[in-house]
mmCIF file of C-alpha atoms and ligand atoms in Angstrom:
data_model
loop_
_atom_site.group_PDB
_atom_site.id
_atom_site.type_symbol
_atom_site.label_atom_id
_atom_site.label_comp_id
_atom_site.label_asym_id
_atom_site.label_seq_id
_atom_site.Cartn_x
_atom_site.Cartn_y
_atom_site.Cartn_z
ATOM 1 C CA UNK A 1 14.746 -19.288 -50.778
ATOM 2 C CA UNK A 2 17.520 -17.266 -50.098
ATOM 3 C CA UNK A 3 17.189 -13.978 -47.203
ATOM 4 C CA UNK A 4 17.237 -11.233 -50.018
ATOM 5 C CA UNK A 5 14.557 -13.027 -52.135
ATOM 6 C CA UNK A 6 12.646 -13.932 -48.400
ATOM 7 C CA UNK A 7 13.254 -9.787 -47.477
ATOM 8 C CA UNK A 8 12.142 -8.965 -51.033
ATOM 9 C CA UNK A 9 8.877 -11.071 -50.916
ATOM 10 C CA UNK A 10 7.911 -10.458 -47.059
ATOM 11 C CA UNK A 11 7.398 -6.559 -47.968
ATOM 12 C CA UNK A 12 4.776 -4.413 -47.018
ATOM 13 C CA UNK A 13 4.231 -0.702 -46.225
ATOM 14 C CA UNK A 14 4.439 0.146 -42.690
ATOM 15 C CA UNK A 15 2.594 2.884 -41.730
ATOM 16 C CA UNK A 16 2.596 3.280 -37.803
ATOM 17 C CA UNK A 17 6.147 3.094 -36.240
ATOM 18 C CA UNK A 18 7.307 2.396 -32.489
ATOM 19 C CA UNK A 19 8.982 5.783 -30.906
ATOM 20 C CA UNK A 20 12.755 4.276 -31.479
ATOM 21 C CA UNK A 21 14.897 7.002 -33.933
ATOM 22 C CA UNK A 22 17.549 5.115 -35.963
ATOM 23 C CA UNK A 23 20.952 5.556 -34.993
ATOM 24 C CA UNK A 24 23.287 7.636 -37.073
ATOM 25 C CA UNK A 25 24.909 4.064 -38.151
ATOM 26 C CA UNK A 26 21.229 2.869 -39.366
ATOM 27 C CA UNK A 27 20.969 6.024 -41.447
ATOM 28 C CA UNK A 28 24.215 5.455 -42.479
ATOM 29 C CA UNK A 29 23.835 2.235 -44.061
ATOM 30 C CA UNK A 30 20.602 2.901 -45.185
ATOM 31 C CA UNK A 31 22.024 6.235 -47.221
ATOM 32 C CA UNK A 32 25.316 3.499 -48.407
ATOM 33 C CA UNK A 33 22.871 1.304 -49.359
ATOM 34 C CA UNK A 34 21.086 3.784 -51.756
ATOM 35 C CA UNK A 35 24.187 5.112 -53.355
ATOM 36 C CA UNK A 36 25.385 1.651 -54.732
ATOM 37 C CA UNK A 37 22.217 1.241 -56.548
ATOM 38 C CA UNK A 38 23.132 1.241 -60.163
ATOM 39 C CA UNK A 39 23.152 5.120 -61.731
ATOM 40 C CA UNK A 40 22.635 5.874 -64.905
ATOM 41 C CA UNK A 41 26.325 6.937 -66.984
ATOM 42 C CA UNK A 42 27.342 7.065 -62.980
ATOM 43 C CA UNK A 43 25.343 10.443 -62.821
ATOM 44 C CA UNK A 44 24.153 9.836 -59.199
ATOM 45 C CA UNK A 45 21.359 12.470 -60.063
ATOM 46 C CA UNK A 46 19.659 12.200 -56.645
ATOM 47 C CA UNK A 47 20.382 14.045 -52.702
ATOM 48 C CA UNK A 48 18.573 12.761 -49.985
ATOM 49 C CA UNK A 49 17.770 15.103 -47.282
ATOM 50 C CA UNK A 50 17.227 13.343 -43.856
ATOM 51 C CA UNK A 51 15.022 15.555 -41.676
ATOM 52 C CA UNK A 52 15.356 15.845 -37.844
ATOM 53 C CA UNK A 53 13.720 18.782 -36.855
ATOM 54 C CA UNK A 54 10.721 18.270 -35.219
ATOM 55 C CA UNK A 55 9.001 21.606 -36.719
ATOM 56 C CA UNK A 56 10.081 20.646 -40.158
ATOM 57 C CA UNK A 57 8.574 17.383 -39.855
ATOM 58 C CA UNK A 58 5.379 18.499 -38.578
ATOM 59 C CA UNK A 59 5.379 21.313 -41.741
ATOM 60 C CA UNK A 60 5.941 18.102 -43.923
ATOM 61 C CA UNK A 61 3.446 16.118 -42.116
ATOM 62 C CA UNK A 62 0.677 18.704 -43.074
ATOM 63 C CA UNK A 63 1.727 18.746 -46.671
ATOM 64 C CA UNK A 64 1.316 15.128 -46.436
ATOM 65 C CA UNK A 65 -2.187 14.568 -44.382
ATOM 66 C CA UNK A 66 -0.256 11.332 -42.953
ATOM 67 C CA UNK A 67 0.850 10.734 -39.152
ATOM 68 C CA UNK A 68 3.631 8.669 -40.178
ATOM 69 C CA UNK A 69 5.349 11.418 -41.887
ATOM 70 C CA UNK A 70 6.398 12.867 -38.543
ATOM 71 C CA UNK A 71 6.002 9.740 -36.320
ATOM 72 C CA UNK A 72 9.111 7.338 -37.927
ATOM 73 C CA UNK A 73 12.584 6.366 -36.659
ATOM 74 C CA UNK A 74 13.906 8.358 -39.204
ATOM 75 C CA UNK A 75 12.208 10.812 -42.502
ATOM 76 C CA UNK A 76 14.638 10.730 -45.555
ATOM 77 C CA UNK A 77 13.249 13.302 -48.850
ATOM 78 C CA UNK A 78 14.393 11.691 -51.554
ATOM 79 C CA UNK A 79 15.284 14.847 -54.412
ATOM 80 C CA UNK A 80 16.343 14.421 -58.153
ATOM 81 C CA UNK A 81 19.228 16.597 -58.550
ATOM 82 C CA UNK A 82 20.977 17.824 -61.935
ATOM 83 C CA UNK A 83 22.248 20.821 -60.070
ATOM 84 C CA UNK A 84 25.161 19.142 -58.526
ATOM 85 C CA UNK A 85 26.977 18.473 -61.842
ATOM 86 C CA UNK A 86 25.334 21.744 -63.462
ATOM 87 C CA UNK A 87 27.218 23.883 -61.023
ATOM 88 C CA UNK A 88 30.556 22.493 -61.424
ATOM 89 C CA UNK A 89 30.899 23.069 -64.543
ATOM 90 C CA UNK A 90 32.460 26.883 -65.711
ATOM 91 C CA UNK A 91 29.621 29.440 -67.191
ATOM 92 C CA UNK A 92 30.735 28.756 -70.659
ATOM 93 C CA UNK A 93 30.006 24.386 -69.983
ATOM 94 C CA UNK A 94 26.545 25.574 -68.412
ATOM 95 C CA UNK A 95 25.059 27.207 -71.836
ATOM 96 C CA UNK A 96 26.230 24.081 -73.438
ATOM 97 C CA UNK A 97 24.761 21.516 -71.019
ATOM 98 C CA UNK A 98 21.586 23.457 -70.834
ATOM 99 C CA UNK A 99 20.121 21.448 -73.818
ATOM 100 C CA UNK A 100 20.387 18.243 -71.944
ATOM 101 C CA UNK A 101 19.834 19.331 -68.849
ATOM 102 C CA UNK A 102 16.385 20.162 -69.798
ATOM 103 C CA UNK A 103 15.541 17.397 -71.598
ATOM 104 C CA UNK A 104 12.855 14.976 -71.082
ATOM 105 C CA UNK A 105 15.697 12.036 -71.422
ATOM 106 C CA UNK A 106 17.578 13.641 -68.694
ATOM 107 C CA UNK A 107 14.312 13.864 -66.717
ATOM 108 C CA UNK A 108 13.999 10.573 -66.824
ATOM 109 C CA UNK A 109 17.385 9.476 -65.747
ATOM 110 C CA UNK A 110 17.138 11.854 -62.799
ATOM 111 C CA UNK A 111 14.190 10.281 -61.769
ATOM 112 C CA UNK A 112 14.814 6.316 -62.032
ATOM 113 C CA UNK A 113 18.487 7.406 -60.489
ATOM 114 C CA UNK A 114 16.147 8.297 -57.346
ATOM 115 C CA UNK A 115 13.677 5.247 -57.651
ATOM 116 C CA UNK A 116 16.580 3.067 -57.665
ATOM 117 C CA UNK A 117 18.259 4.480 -54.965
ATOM 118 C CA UNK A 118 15.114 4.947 -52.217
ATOM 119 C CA UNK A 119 14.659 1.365 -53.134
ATOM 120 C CA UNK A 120 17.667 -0.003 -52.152
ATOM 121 C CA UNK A 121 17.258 2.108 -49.289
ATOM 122 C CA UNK A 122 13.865 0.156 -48.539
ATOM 123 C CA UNK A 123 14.998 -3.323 -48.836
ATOM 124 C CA UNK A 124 18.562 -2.428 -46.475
ATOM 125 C CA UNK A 125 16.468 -0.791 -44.052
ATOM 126 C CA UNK A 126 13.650 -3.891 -44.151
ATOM 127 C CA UNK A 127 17.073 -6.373 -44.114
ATOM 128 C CA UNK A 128 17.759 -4.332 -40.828
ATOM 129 C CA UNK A 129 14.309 -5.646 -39.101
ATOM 130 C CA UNK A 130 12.679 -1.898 -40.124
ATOM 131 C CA UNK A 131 9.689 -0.841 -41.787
ATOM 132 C CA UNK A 132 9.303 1.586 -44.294
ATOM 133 C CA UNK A 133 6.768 3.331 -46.599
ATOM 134 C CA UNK A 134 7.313 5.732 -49.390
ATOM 135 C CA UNK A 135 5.423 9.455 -49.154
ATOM 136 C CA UNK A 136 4.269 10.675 -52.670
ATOM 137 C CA UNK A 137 2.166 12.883 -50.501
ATOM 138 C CA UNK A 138 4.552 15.405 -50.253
ATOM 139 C CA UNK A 139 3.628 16.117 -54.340
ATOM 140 C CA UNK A 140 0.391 17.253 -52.208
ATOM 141 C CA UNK A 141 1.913 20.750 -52.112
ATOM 142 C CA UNK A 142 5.765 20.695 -53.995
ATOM 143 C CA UNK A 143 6.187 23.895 -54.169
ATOM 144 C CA UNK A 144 5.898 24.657 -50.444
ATOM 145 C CA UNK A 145 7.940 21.208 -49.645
ATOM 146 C CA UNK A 146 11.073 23.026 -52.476
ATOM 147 C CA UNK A 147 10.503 25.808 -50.194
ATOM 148 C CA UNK A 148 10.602 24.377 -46.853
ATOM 149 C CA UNK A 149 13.862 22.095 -47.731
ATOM 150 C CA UNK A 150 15.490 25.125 -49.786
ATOM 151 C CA UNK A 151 16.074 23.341 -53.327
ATOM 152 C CA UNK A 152 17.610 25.073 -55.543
ATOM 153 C CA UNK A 153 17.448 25.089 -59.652
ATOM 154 C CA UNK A 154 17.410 21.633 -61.040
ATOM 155 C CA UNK A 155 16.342 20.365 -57.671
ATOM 156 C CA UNK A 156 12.922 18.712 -57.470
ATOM 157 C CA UNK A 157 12.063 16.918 -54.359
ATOM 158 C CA UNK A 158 10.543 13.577 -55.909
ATOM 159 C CA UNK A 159 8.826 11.757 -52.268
ATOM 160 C CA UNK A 160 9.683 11.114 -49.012
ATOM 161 C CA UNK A 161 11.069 7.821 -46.829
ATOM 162 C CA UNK A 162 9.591 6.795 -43.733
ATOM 163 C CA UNK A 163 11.867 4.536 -41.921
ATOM 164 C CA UNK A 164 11.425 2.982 -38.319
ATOM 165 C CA UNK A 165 10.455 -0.146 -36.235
ATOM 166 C CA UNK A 166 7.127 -1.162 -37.400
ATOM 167 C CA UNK A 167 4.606 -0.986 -34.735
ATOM 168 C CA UNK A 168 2.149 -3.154 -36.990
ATOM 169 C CA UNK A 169 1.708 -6.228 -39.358
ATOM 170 C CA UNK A 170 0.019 -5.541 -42.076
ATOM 171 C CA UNK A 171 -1.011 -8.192 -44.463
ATOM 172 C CA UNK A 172 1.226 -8.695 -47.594
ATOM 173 C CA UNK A 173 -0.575 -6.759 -50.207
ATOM 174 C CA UNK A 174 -1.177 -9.153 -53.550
ATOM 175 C CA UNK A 175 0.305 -8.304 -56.814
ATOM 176 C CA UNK A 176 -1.090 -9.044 -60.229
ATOM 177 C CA UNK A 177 -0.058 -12.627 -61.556
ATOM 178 C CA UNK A 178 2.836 -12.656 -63.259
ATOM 179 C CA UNK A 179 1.275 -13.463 -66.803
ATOM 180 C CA UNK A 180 -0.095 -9.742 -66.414
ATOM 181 C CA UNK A 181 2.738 -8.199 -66.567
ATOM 182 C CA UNK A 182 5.801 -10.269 -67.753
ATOM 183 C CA UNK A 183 5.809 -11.237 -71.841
ATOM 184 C CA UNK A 184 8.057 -12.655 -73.482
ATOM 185 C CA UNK A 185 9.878 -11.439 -77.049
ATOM 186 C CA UNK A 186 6.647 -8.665 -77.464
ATOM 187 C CA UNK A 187 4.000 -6.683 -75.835
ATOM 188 C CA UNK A 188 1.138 -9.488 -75.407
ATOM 189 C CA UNK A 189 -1.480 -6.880 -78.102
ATOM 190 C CA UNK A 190 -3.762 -10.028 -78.959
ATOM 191 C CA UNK A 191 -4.111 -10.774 -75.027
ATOM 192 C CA UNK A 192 -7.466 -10.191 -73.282
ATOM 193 C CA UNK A 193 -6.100 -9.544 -69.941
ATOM 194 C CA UNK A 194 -9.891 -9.167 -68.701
ATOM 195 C CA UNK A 195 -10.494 -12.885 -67.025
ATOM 196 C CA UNK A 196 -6.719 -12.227 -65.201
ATOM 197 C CA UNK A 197 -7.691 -8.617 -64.033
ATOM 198 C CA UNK A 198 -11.314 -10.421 -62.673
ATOM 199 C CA UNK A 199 -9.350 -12.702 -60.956
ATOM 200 C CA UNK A 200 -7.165 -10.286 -59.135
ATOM 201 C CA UNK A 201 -10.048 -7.971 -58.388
ATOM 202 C CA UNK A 202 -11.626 -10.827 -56.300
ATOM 203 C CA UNK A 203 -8.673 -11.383 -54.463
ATOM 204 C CA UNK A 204 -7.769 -7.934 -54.008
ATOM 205 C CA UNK A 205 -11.344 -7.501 -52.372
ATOM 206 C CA UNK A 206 -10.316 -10.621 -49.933
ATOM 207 C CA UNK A 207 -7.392 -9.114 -49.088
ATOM 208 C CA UNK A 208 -9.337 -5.653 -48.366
ATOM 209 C CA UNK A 209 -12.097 -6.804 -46.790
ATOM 210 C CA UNK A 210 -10.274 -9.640 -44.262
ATOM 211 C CA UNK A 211 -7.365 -7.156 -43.534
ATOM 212 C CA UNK A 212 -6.333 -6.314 -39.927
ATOM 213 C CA UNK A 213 -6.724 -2.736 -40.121
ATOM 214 C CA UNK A 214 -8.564 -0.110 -43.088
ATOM 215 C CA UNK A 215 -10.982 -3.091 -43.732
ATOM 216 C CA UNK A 216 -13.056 -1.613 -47.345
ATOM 217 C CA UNK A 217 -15.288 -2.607 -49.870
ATOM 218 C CA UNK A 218 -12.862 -1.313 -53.387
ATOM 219 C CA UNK A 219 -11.103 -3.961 -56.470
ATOM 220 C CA UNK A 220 -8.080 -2.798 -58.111
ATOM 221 C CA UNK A 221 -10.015 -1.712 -61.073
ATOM 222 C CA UNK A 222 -12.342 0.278 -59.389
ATOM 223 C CA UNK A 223 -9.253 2.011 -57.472
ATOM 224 C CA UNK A 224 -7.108 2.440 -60.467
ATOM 225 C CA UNK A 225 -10.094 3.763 -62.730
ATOM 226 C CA UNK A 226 -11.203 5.869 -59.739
ATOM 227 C CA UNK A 227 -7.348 7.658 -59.485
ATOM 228 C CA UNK A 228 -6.793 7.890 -63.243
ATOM 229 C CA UNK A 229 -10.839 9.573 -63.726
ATOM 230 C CA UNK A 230 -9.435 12.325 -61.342
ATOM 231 C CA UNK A 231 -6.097 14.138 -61.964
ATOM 232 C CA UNK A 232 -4.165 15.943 -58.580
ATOM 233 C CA UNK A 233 -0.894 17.573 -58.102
ATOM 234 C CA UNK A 234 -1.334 18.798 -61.599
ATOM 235 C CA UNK A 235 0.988 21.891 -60.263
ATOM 236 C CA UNK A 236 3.567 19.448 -60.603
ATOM 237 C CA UNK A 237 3.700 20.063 -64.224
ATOM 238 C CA UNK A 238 5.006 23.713 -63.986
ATOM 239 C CA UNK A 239 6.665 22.975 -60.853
ATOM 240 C CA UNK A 240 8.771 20.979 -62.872
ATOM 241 C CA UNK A 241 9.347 23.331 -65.875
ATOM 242 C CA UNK A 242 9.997 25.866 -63.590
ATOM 243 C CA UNK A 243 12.895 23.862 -62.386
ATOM 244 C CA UNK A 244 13.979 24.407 -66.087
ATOM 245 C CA UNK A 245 13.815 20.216 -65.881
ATOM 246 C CA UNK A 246 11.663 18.233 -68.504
ATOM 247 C CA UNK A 247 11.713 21.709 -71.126
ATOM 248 C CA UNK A 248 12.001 20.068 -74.292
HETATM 249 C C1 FMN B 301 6.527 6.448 -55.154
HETATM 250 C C2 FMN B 301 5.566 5.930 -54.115
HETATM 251 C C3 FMN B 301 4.801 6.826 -53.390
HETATM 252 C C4 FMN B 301 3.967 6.382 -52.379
HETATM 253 N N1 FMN B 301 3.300 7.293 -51.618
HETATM 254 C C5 FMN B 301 2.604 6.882 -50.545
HETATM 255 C C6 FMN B 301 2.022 7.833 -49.680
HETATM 256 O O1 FMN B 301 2.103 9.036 -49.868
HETATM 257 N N2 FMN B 301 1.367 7.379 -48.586
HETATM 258 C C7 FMN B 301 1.244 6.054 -48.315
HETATM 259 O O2 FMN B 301 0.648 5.715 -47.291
HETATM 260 N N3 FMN B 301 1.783 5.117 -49.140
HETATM 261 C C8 FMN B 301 2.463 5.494 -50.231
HETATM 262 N N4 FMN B 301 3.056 4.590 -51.054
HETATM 263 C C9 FMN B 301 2.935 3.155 -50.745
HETATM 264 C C10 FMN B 301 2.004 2.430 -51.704
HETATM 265 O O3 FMN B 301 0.678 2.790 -51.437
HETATM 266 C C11 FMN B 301 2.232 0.920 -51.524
HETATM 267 O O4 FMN B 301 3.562 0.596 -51.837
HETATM 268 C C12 FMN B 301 1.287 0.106 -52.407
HETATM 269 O O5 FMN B 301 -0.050 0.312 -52.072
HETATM 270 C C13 FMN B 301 1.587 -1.382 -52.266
HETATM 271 O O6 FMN B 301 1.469 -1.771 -50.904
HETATM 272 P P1 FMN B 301 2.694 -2.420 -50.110
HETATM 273 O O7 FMN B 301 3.892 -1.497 -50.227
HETATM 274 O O8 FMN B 301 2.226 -2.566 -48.705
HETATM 275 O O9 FMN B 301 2.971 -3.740 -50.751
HETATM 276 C C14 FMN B 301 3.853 4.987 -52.104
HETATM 277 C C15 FMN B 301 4.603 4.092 -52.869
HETATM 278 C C16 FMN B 301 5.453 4.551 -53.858
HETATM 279 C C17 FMN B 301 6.270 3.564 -54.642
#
């Protein structure tokens, strides 16, 4: 096995960092990293804000309800951004972009632009020796976090990096087996995926019951049915439109 596939396989979210910041080269690399991930039509529809104010972090940290959102080697917030190439263009370009600026396609593209990116951005900084974990939490409260970091139009701040040296070893987390979710030619319609899913909620409740830390009682089904019975951040939708992103 070669070290990317090893780096690849070995991760897991780290969630309590030592009290080492990253050196401007670390957060250099890291941020190279990111930008060579592949970009839709080159578009590059993404800024990442790297936070190093103390207060700021601590404002972020409350959005959040997580420690590690202020205690990390380094916090990036990774945005979608269509307002870089809006704004370049003359008044006249604008009212003829607007169309596809708006669009649910473009949407899209903004947002697996920023996927890609924070996750190259996770396996350099795990190549590196560093732990990371991804904060949707800051869609706890986006319009204060758009406030707080100043976004403008077509701005939308998407989640938030915590990078540092991990101060803990979690157990790798399983994933489903791939039969579950790789098919071949077609979507697998005739499949009952119900023995599989059984399967994996047993050994999801191993893994949650024997782990080092957060030891619980829950199955994947349970925890997925649980999350999609109860809708949150359902601001998010306007938030968005607001944005004058994902219109039409
Ligand atoms: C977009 C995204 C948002 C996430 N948000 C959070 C978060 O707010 N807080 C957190 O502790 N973990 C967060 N995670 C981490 C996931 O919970 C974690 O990746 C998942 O449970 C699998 O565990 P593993 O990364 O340890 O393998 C997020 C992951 C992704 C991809």
């Amino acid at each position: 096995m070669n070290k990317t596939i090893e780096t690849l396989l070995n991760h897991r979210s780290i969630r309590k960092f030592k009290d080492t910041k990253l050196t401007t080269e670390q957060i250099h690399t890291i941020v190279k990293a990111a930008q060579q991930a592949s970009t839709s039509s080159h578009v590059m529809a993404y800024t990442i804000i790297g936070i190093t104010d103390e207060n700021l972090k601590a404002e972020l940290k409350a959005v959040s309800g997580q420690p590690y959102v202020k205690d990390n080697g380094h916090l990036f917030v990774f945005c979608g951004d269509l307002n870089r190439i809006y704004k370049q263009a003359a008044p006249a370009e604008q009212a003829q972009m607007q169309e596809s600026i708006e669009s649910t396609e473009q949407f899209i593209v903004t947002t697996i632009d920023v996927a890609l990116a924070a996750q190259n951005a996770t396996i350099a900084a795990e190549s590196m020796g560093l732990g990371t974990c991804f904060l949707g939490s800051l869609r706890n409260d986006i319009n204060h976090v758009n406030n707080l970091l100043d976004l403008p139009e077509h701005v939308i701040p998407l989640f938030g990096l915590a990078v540092g040296y991990p101060d803990q070893q979690p157990e790798i987390k399983p994933r489903l087996p791939i039969e579950a979710i790789y098919h071949e030619n077609k979507y697998a319609n005739d499949e009952d995926q119900s023995e599989i899913i059984t399967d994996f909620d047993n050994q999801l409740a191993s893994y949650y019951e024997n782990r080092s830390k957060n030891a619980r009682s829950d199955t994947w089904s349970e925890q997925m049915i649980r999350k999609y019975k109860n809708p949150i951040r359902m601001d998010v939708t306007p938030f968005i439109k607001d944005k004058k992103l994902n219109r039409r």
